[in-house]
GROMACS .gro file of C-alpha atoms in nm:
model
  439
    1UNK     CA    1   0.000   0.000   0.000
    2UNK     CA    2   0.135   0.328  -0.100
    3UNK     CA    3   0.163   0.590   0.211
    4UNK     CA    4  -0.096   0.809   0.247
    5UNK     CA    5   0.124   1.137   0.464
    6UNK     CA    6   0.246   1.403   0.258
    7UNK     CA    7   0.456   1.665   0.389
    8UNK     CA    8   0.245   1.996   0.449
    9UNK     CA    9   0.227   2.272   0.182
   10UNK     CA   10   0.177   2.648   0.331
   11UNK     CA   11  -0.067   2.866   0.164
   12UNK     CA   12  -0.057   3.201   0.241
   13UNK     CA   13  -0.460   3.198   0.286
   14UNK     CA   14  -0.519   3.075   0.633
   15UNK     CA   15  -0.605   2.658   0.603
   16UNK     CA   16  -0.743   2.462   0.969
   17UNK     CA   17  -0.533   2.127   1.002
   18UNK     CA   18  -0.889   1.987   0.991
   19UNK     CA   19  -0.923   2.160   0.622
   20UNK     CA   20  -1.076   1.902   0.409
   21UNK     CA   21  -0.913   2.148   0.127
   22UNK     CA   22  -0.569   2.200   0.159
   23UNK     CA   23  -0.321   2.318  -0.067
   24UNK     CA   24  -0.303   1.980  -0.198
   25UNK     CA   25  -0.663   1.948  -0.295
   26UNK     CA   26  -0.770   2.206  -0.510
   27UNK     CA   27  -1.145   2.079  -0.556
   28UNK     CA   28  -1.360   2.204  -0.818
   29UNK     CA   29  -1.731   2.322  -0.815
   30UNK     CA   30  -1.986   2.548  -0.880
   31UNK     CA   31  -2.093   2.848  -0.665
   32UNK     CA   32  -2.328   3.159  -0.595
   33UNK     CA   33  -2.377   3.431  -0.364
   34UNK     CA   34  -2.567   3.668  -0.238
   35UNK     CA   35  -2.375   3.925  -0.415
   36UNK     CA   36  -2.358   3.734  -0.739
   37UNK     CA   37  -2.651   3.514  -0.813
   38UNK     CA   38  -2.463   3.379  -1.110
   39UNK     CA   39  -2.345   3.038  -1.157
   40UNK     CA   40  -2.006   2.999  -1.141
   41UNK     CA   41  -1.687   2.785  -1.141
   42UNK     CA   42  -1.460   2.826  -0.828
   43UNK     CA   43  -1.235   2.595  -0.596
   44UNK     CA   44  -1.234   2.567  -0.214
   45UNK     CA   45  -0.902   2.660  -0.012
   46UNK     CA   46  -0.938   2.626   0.309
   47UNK     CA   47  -1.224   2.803   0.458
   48UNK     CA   48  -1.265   3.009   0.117
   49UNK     CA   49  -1.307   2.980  -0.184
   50UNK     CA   50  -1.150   3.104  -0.515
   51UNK     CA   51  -1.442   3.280  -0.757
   52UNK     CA   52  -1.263   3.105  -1.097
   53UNK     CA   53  -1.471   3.368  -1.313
   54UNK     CA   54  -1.402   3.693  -1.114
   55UNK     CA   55  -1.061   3.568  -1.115
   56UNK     CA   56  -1.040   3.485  -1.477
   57UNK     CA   57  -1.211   3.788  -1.546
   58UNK     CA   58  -0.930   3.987  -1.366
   59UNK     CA   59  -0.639   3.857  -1.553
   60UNK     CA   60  -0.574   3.581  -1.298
   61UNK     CA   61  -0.431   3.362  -1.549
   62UNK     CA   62  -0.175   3.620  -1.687
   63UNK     CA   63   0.108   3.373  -1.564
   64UNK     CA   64  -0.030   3.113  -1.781
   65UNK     CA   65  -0.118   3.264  -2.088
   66UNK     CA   66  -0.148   2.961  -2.304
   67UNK     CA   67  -0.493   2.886  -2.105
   68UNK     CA   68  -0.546   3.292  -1.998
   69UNK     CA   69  -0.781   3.335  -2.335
   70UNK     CA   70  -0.942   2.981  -2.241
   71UNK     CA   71  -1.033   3.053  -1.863
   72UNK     CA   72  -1.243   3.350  -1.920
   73UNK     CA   73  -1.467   3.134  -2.130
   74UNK     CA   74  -1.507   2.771  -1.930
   75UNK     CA   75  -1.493   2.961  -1.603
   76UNK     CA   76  -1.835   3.193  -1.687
   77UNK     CA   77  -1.995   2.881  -1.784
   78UNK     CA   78  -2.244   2.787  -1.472
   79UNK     CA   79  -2.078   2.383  -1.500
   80UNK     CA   80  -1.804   2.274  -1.505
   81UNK     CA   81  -1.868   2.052  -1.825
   82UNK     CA   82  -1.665   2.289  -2.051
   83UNK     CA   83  -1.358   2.274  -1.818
   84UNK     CA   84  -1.392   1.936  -1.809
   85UNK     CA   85  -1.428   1.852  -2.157
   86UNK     CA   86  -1.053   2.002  -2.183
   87UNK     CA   87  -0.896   1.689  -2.110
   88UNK     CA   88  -0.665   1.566  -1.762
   89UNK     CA   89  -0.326   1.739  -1.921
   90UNK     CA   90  -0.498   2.095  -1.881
   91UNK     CA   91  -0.678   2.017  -1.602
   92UNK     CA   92  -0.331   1.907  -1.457
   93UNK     CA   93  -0.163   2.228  -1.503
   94UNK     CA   94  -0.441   2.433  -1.427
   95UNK     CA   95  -0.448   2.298  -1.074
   96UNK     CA   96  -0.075   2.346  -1.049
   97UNK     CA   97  -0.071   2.686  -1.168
   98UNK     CA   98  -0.351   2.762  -0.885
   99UNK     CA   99  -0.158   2.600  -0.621
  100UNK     CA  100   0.109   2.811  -0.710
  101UNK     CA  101  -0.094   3.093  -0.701
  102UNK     CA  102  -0.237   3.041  -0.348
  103UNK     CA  103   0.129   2.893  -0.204
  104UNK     CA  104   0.281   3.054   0.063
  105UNK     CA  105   0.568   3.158  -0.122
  106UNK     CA  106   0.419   3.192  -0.452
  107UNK     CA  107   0.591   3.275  -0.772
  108UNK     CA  108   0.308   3.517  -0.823
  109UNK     CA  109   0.237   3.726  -0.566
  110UNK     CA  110   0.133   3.990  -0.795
  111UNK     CA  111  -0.186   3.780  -0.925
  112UNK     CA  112  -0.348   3.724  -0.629
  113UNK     CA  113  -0.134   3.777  -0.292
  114UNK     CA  114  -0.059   4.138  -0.319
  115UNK     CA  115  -0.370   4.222  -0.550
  116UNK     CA  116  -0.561   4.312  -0.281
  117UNK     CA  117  -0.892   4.491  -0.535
  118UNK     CA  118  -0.865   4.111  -0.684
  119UNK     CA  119  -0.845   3.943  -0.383
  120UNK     CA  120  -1.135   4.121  -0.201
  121UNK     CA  121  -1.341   4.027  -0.482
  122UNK     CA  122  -1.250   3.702  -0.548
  123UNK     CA  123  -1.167   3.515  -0.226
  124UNK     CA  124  -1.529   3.421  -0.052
  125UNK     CA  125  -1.538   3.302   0.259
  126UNK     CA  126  -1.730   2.974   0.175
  127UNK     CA  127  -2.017   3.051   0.454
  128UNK     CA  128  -2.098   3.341   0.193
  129UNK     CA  129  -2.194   3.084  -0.091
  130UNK     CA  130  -2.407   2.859  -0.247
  131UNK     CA  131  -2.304   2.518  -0.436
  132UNK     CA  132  -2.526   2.390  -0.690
  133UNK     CA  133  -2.450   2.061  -0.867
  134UNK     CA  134  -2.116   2.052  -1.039
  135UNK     CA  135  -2.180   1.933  -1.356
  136UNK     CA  136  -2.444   1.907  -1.589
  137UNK     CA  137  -2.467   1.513  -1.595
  138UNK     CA  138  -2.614   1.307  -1.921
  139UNK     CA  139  -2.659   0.976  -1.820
  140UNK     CA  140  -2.594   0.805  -1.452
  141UNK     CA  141  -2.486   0.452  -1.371
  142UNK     CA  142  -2.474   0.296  -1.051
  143UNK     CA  143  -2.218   0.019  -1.037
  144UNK     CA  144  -2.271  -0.272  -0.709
  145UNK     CA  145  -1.848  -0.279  -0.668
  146UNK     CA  146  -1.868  -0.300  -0.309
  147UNK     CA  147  -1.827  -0.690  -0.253
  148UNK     CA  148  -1.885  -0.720   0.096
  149UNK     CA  149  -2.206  -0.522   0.059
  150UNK     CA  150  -2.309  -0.764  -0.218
  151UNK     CA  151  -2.210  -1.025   0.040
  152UNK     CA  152  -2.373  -0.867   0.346
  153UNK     CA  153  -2.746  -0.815   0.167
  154UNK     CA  154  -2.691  -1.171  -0.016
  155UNK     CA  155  -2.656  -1.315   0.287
  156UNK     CA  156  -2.967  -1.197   0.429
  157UNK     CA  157  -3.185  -1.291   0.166
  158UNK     CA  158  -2.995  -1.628   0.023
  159UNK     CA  159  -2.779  -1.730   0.286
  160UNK     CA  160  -2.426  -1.692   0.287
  161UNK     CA  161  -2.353  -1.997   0.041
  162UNK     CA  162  -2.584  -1.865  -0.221
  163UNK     CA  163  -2.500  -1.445  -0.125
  164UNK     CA  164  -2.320  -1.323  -0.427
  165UNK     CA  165  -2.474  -1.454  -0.786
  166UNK     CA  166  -2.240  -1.662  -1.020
  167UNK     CA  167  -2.190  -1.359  -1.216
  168UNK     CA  168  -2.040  -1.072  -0.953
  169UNK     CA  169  -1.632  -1.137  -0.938
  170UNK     CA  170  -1.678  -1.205  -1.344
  171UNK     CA  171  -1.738  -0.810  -1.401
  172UNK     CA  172  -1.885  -0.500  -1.280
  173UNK     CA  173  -2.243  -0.558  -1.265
  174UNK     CA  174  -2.424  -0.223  -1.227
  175UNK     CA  175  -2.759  -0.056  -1.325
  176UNK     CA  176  -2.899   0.285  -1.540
  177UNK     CA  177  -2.994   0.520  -1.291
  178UNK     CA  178  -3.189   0.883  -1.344
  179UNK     CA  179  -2.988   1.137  -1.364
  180UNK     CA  180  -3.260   1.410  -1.330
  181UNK     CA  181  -3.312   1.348  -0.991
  182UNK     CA  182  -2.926   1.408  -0.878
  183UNK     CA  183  -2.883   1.621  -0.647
  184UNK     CA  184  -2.621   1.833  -0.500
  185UNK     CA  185  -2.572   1.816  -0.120
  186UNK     CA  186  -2.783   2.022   0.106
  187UNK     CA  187  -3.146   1.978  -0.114
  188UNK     CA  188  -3.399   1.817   0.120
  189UNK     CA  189  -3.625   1.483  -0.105
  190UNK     CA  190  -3.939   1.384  -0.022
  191UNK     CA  191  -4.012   1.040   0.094
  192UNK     CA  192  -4.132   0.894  -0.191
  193UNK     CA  193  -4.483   0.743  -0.302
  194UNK     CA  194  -4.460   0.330  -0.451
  195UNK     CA  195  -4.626   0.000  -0.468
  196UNK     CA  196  -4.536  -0.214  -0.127
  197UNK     CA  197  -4.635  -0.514  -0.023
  198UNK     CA  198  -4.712  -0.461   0.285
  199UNK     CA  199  -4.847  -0.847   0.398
  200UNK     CA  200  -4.510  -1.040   0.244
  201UNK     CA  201  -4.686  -1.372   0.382
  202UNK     CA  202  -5.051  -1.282   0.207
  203UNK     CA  203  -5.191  -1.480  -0.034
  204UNK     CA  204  -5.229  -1.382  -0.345
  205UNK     CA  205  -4.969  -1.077  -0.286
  206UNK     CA  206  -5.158  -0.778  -0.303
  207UNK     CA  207  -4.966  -0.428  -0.357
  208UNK     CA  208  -5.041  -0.106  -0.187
  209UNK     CA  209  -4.959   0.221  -0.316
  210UNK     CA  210  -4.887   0.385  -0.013
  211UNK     CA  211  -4.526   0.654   0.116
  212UNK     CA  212  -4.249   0.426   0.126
  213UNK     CA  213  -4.165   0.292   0.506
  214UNK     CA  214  -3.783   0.219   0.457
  215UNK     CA  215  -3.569   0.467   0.347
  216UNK     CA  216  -3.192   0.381   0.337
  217UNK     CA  217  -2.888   0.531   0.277
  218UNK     CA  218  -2.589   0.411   0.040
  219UNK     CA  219  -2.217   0.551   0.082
  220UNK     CA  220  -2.113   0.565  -0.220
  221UNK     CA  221  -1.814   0.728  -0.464
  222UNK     CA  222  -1.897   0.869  -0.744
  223UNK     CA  223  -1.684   0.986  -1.037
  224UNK     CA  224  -1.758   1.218  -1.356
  225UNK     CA  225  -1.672   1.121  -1.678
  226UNK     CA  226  -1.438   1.374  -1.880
  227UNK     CA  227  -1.376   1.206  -2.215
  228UNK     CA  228  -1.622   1.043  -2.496
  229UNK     CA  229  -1.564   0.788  -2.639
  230UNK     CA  230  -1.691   0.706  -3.054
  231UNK     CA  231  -1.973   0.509  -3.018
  232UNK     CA  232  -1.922   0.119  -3.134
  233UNK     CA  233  -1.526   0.233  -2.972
  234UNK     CA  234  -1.488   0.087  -2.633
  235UNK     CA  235  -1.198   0.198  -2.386
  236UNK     CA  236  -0.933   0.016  -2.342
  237UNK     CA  237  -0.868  -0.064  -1.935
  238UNK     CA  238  -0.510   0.061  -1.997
  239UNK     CA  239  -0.650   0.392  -2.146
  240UNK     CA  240  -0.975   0.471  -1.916
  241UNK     CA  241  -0.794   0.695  -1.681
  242UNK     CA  242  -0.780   0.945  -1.931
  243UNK     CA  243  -1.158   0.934  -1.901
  244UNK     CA  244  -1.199   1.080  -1.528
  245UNK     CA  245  -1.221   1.412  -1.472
  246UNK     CA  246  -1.284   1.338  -1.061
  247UNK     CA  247  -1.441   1.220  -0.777
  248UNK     CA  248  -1.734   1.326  -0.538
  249UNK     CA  249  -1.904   1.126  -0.214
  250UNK     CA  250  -2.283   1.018  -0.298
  251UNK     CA  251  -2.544   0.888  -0.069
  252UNK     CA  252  -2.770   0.675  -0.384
  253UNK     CA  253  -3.144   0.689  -0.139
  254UNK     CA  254  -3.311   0.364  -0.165
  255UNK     CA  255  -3.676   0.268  -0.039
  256UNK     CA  256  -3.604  -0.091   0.019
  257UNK     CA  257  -3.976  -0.177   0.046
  258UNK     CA  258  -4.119  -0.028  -0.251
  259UNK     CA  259  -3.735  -0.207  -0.422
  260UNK     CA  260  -3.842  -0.570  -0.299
  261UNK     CA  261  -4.146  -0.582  -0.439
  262UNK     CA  262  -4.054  -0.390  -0.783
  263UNK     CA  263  -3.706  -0.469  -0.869
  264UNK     CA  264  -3.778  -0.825  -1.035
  265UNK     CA  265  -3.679  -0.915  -1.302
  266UNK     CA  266  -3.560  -0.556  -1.455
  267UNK     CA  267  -3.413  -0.425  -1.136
  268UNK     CA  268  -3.403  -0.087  -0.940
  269UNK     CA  269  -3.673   0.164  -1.036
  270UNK     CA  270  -3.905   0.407  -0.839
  271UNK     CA  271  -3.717   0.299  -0.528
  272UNK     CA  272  -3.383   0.473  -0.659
  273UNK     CA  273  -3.516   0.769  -0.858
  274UNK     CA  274  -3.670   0.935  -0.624
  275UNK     CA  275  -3.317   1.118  -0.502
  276UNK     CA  276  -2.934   1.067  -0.553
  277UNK     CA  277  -2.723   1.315  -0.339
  278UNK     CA  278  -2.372   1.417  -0.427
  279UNK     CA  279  -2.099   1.653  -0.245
  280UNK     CA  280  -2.043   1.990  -0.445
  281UNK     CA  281  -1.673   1.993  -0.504
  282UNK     CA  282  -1.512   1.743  -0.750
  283UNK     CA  283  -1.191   1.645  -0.631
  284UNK     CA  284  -0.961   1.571  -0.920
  285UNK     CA  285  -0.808   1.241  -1.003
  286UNK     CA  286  -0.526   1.385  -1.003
  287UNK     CA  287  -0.518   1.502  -0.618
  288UNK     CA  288  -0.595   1.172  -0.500
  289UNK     CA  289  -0.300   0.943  -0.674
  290UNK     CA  290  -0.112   0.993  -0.329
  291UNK     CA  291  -0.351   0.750  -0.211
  292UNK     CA  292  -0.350   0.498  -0.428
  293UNK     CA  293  -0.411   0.130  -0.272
  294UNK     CA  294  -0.487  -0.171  -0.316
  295UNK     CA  295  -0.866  -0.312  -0.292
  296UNK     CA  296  -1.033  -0.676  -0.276
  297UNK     CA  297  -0.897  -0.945  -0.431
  298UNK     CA  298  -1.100  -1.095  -0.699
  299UNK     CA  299  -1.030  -1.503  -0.668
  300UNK     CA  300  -1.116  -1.515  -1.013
  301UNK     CA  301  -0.889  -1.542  -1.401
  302UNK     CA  302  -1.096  -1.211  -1.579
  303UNK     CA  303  -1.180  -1.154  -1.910
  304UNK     CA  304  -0.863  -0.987  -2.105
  305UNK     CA  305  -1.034  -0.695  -2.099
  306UNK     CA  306  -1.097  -0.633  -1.746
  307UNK     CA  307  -0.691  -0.669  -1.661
  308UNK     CA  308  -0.552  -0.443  -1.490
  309UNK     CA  309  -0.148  -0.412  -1.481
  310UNK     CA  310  -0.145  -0.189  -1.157
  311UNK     CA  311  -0.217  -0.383  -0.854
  312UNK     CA  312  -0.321  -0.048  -0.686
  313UNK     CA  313  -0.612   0.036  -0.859
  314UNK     CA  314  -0.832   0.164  -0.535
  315UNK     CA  315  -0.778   0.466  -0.290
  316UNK     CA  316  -0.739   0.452   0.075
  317UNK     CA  317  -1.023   0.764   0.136
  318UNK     CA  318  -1.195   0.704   0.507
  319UNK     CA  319  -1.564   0.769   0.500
  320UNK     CA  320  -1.814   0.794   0.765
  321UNK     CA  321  -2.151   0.812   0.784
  322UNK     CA  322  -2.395   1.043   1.075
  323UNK     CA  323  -2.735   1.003   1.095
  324UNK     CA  324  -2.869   1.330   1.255
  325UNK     CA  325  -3.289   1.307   1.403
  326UNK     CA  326  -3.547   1.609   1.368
  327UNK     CA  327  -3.418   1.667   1.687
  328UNK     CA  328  -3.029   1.727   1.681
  329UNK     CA  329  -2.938   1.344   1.765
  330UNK     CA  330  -2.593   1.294   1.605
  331UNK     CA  331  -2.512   0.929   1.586
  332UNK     CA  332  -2.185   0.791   1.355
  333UNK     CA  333  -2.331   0.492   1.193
  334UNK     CA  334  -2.082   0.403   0.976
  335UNK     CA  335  -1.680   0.384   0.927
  336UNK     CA  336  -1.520   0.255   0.663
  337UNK     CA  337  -1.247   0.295   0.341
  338UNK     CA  338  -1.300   0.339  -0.032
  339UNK     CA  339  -1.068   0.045  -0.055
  340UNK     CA  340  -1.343  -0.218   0.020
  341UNK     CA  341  -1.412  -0.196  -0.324
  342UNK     CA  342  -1.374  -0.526  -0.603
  343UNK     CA  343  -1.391  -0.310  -0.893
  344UNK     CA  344  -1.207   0.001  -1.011
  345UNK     CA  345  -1.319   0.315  -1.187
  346UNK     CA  346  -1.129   0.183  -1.516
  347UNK     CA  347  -1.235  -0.116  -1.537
  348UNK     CA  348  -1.639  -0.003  -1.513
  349UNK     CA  349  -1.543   0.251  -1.751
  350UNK     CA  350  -1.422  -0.064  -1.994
  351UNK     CA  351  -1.680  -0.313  -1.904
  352UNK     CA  352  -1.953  -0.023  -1.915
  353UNK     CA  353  -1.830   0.065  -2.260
  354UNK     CA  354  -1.722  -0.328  -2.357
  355UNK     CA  355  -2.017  -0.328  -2.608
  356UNK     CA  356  -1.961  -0.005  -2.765
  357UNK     CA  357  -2.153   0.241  -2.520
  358UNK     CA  358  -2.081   0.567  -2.596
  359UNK     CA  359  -1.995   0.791  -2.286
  360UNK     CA  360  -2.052   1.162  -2.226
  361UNK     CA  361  -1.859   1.454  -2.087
  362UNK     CA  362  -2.079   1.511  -1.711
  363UNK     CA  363  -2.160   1.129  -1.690
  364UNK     CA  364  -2.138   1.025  -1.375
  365UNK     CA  365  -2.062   0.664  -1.208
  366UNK     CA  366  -2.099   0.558  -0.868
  367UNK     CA  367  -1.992   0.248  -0.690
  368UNK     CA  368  -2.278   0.134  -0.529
  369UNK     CA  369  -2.237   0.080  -0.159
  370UNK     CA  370  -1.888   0.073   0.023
  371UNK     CA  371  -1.910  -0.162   0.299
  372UNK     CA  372  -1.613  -0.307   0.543
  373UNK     CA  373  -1.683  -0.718   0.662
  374UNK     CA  374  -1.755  -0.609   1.031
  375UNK     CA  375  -2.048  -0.429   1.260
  376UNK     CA  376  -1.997  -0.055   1.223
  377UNK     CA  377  -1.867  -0.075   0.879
  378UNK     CA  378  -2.187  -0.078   0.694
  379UNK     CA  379  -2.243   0.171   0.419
  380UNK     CA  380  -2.677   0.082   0.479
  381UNK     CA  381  -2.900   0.086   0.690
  382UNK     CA  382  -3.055  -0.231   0.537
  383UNK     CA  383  -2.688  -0.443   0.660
  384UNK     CA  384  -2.673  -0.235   1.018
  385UNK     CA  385  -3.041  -0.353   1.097
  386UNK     CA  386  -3.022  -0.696   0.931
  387UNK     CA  387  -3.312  -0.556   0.667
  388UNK     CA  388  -3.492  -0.414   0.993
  389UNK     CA  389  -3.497  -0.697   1.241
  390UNK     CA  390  -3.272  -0.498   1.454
  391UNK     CA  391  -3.250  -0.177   1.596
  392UNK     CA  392  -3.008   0.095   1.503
  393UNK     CA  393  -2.839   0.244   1.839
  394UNK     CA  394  -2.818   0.655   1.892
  395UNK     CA  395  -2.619   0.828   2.101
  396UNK     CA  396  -2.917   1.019   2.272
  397UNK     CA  397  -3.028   0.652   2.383
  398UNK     CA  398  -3.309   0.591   2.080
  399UNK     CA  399  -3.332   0.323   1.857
  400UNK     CA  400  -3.492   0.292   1.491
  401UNK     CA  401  -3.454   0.104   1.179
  402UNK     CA  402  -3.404   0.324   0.865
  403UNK     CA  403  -3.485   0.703   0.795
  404UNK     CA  404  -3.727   0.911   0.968
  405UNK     CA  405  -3.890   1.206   0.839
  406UNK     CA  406  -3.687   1.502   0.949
  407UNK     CA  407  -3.367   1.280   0.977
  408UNK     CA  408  -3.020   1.407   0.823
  409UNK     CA  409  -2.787   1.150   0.636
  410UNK     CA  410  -2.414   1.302   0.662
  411UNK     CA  411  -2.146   1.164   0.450
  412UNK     CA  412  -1.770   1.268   0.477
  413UNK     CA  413  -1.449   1.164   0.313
  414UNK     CA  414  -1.120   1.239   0.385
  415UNK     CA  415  -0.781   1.126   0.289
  416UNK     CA  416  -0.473   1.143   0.485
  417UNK     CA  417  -0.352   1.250   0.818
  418UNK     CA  418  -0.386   1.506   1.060
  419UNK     CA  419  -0.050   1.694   0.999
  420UNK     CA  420  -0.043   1.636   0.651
  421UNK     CA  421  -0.264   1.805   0.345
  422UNK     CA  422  -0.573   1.667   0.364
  423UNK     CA  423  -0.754   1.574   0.036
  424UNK     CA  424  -1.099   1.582   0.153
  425UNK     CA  425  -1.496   1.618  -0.006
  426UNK     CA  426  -1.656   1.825   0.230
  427UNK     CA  427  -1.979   1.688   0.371
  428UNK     CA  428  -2.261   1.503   0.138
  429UNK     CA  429  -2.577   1.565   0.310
  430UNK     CA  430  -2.909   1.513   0.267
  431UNK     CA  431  -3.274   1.568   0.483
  432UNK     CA  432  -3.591   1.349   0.449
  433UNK     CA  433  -3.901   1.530   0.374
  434UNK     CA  434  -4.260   1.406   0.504
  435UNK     CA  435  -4.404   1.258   0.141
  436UNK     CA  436  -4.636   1.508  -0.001
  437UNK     CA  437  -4.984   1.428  -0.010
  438UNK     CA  438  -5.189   1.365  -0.317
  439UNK     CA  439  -5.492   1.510  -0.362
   0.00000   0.00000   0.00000
């Protein structure tokens, strides 16, 4: 396993230890304020952020002219679709050029440092603005690469010998979600409306269409897509990293009741498209090769295309999971890594384009649920209440099984060390809504 600690990096705007966004970061996402209701590109530093248009704008690029004409175009845009669409070389140096920008002893000072007219219009305090989803996204697809999730929920329905189907370590099995309801963290969803069988022993089995009583969470990754490919072209495992423009966290809502008694034989449907939640800032794929790891073994020979050369294929990113009640309970439900993943982001890029699927700048992936083997590792609900037969403990002394109306789910990823430059996501959060009535 590669080491995750990285010597600190000094910027010269003031960064908490804590800072999910150091120096190192450099996320990516769109903003607003109260000043500025436009949508815009910027990147978080610390506990500010960096208003990409203003500064583009300004001559902020000056120092890298090749790109200076380019900025002031992708960074009015309100996604980040055009920037991505510019490939990982230029994505690369634009991150470089910024970090050189906001270093401590910076190259430039004269950009951004000692400009204070640019500086007091450009550097936001991030309590000052709005995120809004960070891309425009296409098409969604929600892969199931978390193994011992697959194993955990197997193994409640089919017993452990029976848990995973013949299929999962032969390739990335995953399903078409809706993209329309994605959401970027912070935007309360509705419980939603759905046939459930609410008698499972009744005879014949009668539906009702009634608000769904078991809403989970997933922890999730997801990743946007930065590259097409030609349709009838697929990518090449060895080539799909040049298809990632980054990462985000993503809490994929599920109502497990109105999912059992849909799902067969097409699979997820109303009980996933109700709500997908996503963090605002896209950390690029660059930032997080530091952390490089390796994940599950797969016990079996794979397909030729599937092979990977690099053994460390995953990321060591710690995730947890809060579940906060209508009234201020915090309880940490979950802790686990990214690395508990079987498949990586190239090969579903190559298995999800195997047939000639053609992907789109702003698509976005996730890995279905990231689960570790043991109690408090659980990236659902469904696993932590063995699908609701048990209680969920909270630290106010409550118990429930699965979300309540009113109830918070609060995702966080970090990774690293305190003491080194964090390379964090922020918080991915999301609040339950009562289901609105129809008339």
């Amino acid at each position: 396993m590669r080491m995750a600690k990285m010597p600190t990096t000094k910027s010269w705007v003031a960064i908490p230890p804590s800072s999910h966004f150091s120096l190192a970061n450099i996320p990516f996402g769109i903003i607003s304020s109260a000043k500025d209701a436009t949508r815009r590109p910027a990147i978080a530093i610390g506990e500010h952020v960096l208003d990409l248009a203003a500064f583009a704008q300004s001559g902020g690029f000056q120092k890298l002219p090749s790109f200076q004409y380019t900025a002031t175009i992708v960074f009015t845009s309100s996604t980040l679709n055009s920037f991505a669409a510019l490939g990982r070389p230029t994505h690369r140096t634009v991150r470089q050029y910024l970090q050189d920008v906001l270093s401590e002893n910076t190259p430039y000072p004269e950009v951004l440092k000692d400009n204070s007219p640019l500086r007091d219009v450009a550097l936001i305090p991030q309590a000052e603005v709005q995120n809004h989803l960070p891309l425009s996204i296409g098409d969604y697809t929600d892969f199931f690469a978390g193994r011992n999730h697959a194993f955990n929920v197997g193994t409640l329905f089919r017993g452990p010998q029976n848990a995973l189907n013949p299929n999962y370590n032969h390739l990335p099995v995953a399903y078409h979600g809706r993209a329309s309801s994605v959401v970027v963290s912070g935007i309360a969803l509705h419980r939603p409306w759905g046939q459930v069988l609410l008698d499972p022993t009744a005879d014949p089995k009668t539906p009702s269409f009634v608000p769904a009583r078991r809403i989970d969470m997933e922890l999730e990754m997801g990743m946007f897509v930065t590259k097409e490919n030609t349709l009838g072209h697929p990518v090449p495992v060895g080539k799909a990293e040049d298809h990632i423009f980054g990462y985000v966290l993503m809490n994929d809502w599920s109502a497990r009741d109105i999912q059992t008694w849909e799902y067969v034989p097409l699979g997820p449907f109303n009980a996933k498209n109700f709500g997908t939640t996503i963090s605002p800032w896209v950390v690029l794929a660059d930032a997080l090769e530091p952390f490089r790891t390796e994940g599950l073994d797969n016990p079996n020979e794979l397909q030729s295309y599937l092979r990977e050369s690099r053994k460390e294929n995953q990321y060591d990113i710690k995730l947890e999971v809060d579940l906060k009640t209508s009234d201020g309970d915090v309880t940490t439900i979950t802790r686990t890594s990214s690395r508990n993943l079987l498949w990586s982001w190239p090969q579903m890029i190559a298995h999800h384009t195997a047939g000639g699927c053609n992907l789109r700048i702003g698509d976005l992936f996730g890995t279905g649920t990231i689960s570790g083997s043991d109690p408090g590792t659980y990236g659902s609900i469904l696993e932590q209440t063995k699908a609701g037969k048990q209680s969920i403990k909270l630290s106010g002394g409550g118990e429930q099984k699965f979300v309540q109306d009113g109830d918070t789910i609060i995702i966080r990823g970090v990774a690293g060390e305190i003491g080194s430059d964090l390379v964090g996501f922020g918080e991915c959060a999301g609040t339950i809504l009562p289901a609105i009535q129809y008339s």
